[in-house]
Short mmCIF file of C-alpha atoms and ligand atoms in Angstrom, two decimals:
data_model
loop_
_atom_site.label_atom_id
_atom_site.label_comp_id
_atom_site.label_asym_id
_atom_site.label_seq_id
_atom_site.Cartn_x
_atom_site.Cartn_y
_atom_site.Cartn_z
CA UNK A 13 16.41 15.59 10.25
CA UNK A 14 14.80 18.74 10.29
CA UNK A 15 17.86 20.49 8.70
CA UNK A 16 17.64 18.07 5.94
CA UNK A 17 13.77 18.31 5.36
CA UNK A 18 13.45 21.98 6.37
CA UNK A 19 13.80 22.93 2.51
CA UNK A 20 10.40 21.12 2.21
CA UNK A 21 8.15 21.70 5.09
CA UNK A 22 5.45 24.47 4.27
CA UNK A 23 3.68 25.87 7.55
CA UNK A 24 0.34 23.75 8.02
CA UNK A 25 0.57 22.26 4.69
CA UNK A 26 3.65 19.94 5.10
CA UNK A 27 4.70 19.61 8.90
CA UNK A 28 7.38 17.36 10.35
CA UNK A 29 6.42 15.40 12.96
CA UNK A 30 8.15 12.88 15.55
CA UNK A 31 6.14 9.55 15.12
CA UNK A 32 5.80 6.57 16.37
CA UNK A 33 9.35 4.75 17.87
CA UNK A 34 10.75 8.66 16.96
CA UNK A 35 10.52 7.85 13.04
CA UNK A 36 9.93 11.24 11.31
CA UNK A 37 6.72 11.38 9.56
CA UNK A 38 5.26 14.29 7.78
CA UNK A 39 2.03 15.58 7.89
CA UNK A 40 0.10 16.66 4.29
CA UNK A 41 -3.15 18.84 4.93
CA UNK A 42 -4.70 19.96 1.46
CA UNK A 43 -7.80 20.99 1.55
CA UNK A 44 -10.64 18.50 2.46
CA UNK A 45 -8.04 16.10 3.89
CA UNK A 46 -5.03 14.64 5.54
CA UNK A 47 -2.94 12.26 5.74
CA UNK A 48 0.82 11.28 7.44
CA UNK A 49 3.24 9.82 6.30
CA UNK A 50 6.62 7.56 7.38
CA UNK A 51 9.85 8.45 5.56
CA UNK A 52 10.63 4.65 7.34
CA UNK A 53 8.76 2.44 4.32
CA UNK A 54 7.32 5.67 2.76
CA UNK A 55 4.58 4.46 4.47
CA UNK A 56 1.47 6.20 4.55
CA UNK A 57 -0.36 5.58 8.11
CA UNK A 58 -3.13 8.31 8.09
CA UNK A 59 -5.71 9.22 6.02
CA UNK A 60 -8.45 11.79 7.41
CA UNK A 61 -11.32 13.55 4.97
CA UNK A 62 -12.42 16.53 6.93
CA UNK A 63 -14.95 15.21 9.15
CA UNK A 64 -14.91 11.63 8.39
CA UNK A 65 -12.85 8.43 10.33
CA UNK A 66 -9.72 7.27 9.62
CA UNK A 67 -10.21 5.26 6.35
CA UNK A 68 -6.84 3.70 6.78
CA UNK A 69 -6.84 0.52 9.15
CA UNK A 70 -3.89 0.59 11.41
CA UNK A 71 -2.82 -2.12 14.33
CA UNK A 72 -1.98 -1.48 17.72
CA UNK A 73 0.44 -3.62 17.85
CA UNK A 74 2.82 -2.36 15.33
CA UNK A 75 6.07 -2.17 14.92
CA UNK A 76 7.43 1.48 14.28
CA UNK A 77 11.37 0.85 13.91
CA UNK A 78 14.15 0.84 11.66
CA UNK A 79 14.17 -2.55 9.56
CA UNK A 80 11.17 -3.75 10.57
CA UNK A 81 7.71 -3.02 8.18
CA UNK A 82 4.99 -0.86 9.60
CA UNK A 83 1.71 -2.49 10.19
CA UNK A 84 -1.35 -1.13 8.70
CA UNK A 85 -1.57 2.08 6.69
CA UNK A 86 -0.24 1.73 3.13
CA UNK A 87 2.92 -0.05 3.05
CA UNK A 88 4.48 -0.52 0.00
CA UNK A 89 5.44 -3.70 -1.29
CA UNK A 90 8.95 -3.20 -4.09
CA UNK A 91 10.33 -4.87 -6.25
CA UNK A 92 8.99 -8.47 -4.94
CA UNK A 93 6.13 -9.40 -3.21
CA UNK A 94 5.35 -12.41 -0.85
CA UNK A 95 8.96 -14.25 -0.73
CA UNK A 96 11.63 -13.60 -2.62
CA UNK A 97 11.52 -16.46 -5.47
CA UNK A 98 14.92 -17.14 -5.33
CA UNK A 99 16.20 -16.72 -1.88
CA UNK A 100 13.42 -17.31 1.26
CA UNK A 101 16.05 -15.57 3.52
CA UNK A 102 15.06 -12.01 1.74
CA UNK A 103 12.47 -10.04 3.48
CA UNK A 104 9.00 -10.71 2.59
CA UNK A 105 7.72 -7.95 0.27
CA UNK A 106 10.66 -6.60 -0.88
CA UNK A 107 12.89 -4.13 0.85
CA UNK A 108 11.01 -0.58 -0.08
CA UNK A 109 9.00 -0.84 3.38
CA UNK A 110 12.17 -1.17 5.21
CA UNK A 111 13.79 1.61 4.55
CA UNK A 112 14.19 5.27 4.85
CA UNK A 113 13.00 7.21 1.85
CA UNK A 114 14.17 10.74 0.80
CA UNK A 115 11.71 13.66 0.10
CA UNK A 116 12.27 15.05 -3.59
CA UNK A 117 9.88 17.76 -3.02
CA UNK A 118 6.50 19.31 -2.03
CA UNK A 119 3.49 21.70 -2.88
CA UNK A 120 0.59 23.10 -2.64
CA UNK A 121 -1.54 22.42 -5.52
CA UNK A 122 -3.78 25.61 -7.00
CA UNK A 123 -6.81 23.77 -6.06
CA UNK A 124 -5.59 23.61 -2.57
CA UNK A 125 -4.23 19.75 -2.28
CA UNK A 126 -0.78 18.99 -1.25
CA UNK A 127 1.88 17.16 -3.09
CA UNK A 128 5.04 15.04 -1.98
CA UNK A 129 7.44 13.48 -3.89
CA UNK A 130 9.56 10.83 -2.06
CA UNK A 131 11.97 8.38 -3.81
CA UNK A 132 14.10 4.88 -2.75
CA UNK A 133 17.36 3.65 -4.56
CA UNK A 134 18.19 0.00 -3.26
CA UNK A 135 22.26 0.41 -1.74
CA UNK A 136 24.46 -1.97 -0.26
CA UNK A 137 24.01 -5.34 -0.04
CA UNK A 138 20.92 -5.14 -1.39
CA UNK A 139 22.18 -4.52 -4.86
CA UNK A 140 23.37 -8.36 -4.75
CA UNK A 141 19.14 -8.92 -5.53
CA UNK A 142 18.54 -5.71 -7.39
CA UNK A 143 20.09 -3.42 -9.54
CA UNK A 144 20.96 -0.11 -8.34
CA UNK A 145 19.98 1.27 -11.11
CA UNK A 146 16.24 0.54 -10.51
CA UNK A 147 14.92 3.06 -8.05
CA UNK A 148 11.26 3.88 -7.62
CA UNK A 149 9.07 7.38 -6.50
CA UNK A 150 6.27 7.83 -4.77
CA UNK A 151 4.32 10.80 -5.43
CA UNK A 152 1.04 11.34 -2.83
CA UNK A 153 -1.57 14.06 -3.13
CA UNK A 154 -3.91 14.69 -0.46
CA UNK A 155 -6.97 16.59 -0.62
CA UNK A 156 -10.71 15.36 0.08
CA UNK A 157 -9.14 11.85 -1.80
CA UNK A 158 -5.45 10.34 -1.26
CA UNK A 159 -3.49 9.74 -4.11
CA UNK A 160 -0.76 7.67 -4.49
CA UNK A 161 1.49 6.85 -7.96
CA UNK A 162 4.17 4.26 -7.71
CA UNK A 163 6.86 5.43 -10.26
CA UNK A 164 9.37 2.47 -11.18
CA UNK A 165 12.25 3.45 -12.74
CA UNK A 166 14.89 1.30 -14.84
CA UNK A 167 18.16 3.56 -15.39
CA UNK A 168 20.22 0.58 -16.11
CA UNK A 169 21.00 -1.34 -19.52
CA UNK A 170 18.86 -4.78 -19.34
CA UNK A 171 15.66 -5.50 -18.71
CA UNK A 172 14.22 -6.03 -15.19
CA UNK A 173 11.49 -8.02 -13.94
CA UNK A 174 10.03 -6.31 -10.40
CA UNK A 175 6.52 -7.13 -8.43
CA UNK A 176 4.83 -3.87 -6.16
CA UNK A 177 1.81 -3.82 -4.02
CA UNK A 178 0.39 -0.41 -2.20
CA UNK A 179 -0.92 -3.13 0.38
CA UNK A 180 -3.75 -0.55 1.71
CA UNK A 181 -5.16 -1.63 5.02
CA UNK A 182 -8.83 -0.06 5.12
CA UNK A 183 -10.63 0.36 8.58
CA UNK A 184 -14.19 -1.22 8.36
CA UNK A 185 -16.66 -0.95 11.11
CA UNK A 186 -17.74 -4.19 11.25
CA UNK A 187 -16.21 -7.55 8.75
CA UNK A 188 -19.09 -9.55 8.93
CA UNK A 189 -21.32 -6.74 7.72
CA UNK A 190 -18.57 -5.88 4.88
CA UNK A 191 -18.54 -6.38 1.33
CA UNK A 192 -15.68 -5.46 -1.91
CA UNK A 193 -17.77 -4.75 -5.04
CA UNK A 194 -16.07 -4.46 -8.22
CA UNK A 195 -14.40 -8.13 -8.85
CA UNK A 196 -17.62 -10.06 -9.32
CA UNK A 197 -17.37 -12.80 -12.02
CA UNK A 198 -13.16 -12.48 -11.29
CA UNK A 199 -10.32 -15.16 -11.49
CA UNK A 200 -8.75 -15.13 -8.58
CA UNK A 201 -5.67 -17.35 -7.72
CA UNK A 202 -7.08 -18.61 -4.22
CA UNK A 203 -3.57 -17.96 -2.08
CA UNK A 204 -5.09 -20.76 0.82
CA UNK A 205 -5.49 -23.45 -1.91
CA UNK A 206 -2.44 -23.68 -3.60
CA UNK A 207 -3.03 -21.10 -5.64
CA UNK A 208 -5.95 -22.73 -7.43
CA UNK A 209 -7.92 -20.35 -9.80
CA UNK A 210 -11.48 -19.94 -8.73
CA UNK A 211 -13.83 -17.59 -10.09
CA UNK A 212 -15.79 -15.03 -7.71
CA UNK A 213 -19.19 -15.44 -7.40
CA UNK A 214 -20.98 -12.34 -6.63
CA UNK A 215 -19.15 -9.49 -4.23
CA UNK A 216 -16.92 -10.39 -2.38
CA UNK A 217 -17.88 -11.29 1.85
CA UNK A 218 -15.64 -12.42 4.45
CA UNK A 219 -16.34 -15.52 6.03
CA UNK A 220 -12.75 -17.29 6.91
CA UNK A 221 -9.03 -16.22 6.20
CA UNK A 222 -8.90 -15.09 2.38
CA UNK A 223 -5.34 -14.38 0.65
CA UNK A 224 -6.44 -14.03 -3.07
CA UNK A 225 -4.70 -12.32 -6.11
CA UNK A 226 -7.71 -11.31 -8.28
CA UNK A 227 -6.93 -10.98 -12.45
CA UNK A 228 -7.68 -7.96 -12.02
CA UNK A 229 -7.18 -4.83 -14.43
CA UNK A 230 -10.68 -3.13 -13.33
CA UNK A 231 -10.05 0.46 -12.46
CA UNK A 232 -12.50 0.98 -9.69
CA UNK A 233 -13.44 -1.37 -6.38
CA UNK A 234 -15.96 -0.68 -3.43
CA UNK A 235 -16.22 -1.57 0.02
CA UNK A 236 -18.95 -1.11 1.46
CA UNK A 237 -19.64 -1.73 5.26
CA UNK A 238 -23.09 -2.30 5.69
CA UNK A 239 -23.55 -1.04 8.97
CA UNK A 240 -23.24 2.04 7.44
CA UNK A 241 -19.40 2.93 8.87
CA UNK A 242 -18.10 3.24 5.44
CA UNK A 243 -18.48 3.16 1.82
CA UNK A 244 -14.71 3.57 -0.13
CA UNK A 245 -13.70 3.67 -3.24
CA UNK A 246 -10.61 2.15 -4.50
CA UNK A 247 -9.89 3.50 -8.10
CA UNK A 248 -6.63 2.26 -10.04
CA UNK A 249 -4.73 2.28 -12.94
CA UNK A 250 -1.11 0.21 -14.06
CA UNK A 251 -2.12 -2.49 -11.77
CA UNK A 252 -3.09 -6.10 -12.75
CA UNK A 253 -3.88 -7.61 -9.87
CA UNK A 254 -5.75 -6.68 -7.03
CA UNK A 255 -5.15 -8.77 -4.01
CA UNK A 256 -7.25 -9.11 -1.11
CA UNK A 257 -6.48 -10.03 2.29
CA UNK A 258 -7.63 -11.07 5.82
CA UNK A 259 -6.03 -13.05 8.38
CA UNK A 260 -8.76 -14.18 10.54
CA UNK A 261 -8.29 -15.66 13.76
CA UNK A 262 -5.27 -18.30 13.32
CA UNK A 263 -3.27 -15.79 11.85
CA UNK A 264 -3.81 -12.58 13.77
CA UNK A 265 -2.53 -14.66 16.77
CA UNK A 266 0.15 -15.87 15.03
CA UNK A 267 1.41 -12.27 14.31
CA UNK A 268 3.25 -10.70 16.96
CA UNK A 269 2.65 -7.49 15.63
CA UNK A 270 -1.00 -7.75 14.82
CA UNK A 271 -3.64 -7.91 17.57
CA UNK A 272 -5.57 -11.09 18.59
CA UNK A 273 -8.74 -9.27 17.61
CA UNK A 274 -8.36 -6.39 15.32
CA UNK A 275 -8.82 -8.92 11.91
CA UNK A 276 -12.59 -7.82 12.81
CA UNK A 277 -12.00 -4.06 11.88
CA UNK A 278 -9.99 -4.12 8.59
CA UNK A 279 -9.51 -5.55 5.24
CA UNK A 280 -7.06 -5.58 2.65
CA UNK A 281 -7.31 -4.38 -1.21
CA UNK A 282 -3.88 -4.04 -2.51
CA UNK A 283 -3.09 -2.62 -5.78
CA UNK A 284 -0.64 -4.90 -7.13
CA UNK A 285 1.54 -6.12 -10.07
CA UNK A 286 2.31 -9.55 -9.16
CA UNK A 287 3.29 -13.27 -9.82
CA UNK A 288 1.82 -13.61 -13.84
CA UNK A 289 1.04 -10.17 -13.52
CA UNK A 290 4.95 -8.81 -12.77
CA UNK A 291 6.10 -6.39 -14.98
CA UNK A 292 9.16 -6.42 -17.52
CA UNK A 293 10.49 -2.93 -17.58
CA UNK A 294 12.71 -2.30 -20.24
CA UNK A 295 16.26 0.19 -20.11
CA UNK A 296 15.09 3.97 -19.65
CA UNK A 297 11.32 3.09 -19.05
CA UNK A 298 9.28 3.65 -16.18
CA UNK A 299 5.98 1.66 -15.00
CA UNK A 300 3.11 3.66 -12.99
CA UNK A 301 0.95 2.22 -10.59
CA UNK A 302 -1.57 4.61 -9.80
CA UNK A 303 -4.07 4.86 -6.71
CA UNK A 304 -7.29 6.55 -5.22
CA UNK A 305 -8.89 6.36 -2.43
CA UNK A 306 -12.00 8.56 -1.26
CA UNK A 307 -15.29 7.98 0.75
CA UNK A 308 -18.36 7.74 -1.22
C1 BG6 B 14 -0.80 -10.07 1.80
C2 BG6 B 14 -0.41 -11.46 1.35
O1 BG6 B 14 -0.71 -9.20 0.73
O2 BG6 B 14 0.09 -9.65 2.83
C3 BG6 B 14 -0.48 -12.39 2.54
O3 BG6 B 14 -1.27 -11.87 0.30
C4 BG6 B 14 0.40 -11.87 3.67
O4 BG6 B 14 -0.08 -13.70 2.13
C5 BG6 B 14 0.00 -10.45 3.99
O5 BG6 B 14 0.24 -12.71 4.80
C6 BG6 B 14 0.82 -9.80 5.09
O6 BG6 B 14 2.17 -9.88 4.81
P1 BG6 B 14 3.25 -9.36 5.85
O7 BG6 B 14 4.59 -9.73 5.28
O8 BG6 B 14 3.08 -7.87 5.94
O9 BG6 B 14 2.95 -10.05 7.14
#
């Protein structure tokens, strides 16, 4: 591995490391940040601003192995999302968080960020559900913010339909003191009540399990943790949706790779093109889901 990524590692910018389980991650520092990420998933698991927390939630409990999806961080959810329509044997979320991605390249930006391009080809038998000639990229930049642009690529001659999610987990200080500006007055499609569409009154609070997909083409969300722990911004753009998620107290026991009580310290706010909001991607084009994140 460090052969085949040695063409790409720049001293103290871009630094292999041997994770968690042995998976190789690499470590981006620009300047005013870092952050680490998975080739396993192309998961991002780390994001630091100089001097600040971790404003990426991630559990204890995870899993960190081959085939299995990291949990916490960013994981990317490509070219479905939830269950597979057609088939309820396929992996929830697609297979993009399951496997190993390759680097395409890396940089250090003139105003001091760093760059990594990493890209996924679906092989095997998982061409039976997509094409191989979809394939997506994931370009990051990391400075005082964390960028991340979900390139989808069709190469092949029809049309495809595809779902993706960069599921962010976000560490919070404290739930019941936390709130997600942004998607007042909102549809949502209320995930818990068979998918009813509800509209949200006010900001958002958490108060019981929520799983909602928000009609959402706003570019720019908030949380804000009123205890004072944290105050992110989420800004997007090629994204319809915005789903957010906690699993409470039912469902964190449920998971075995979730801890009983860690729903208290994170929430999600995915950046998503899903269910109505899927996209059609015609031969030779490419979709872009772009995101953000920085402290306020
Ligand atoms: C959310 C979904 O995005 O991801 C939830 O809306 C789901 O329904 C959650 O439970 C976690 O999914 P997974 O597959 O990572 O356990």
């Amino acid at each position: 591995m460090q052969n085949s990524l040695s063409p790409f590692l720049i001293p103290e910018r871009v630094e292999l490391l041997s994770g968690e389980g042995g998976l190789p991650c690499l470590r981006l520092t620009g300047d005013g940040g870092r952050a680490t990420v998975y080739l396993h998933g192309a998961h991002v698991t780390e994001f630091l601003p100089d001097g600040q927390a971790p404003v990426l939630w991630m559990s204890r409990a995870s899993h960190f192995a081959p085939g299995k999806p990291i949990r916490g961080g960013i994981p990317i959810c490509w070219p479905w999302f939830g269950p597979h329509s057609a088939d309820a044997a396929r992996p929830a979320h697609g297979i993009a968080r399951l496997r190993e991605w390759s680097v395409l390249d890396s940089a250090v930006l003139h105003d001091g960020r760093v760059r990594l391009r990493l890209s996924f080809q679906p092989e095997g038998p998982e061409t039976d559900i997509v094409p191989p000639t979809l394939r997506a990229e994931m370009t990051l930049t990391v400075g005082r913010s964390l960028e991340l642009q979900l390139c989808t690529i069709n190469d092949g001659p029809d049309p495809v339909v595809f779902e993706d999610a960069l599921h962010s987990y976000f560490a919070v200080g404290d739930l019941s003191a936390v709130s997600v500006h942004g998607l007042e007055d909102t549809v949502y499609a209320d995930s818990l009540d068979k998918r009813r569409s509800k509209v949200q009154q006010g900001p958002i609070r958490f108060t019981a399990e929520t799983d909602r997909v928000y009609a959402d083409p706003a570019p720019r969300t908030e949380i804000v943790d009123e205890t004072g722990a944290c105050r992110i911004r989420i800004e997007k753009s090629g994204s319809s949706k915005t789903v957010v998620w906690n699993p409470w107290i039912a469902k964190s026991k449920a998971m075995p790779d979730f801890g009983d009580d860690e729903w208290t310290g994170m929430c999600c706010v995915e950046t998503a093109n899903v269910r109505d909001g899927r996209v059609t991607l015609l031969p030779a084009n490419r979709h872009e889901t772009r995101l953000r994140i920085s402290l306020v």
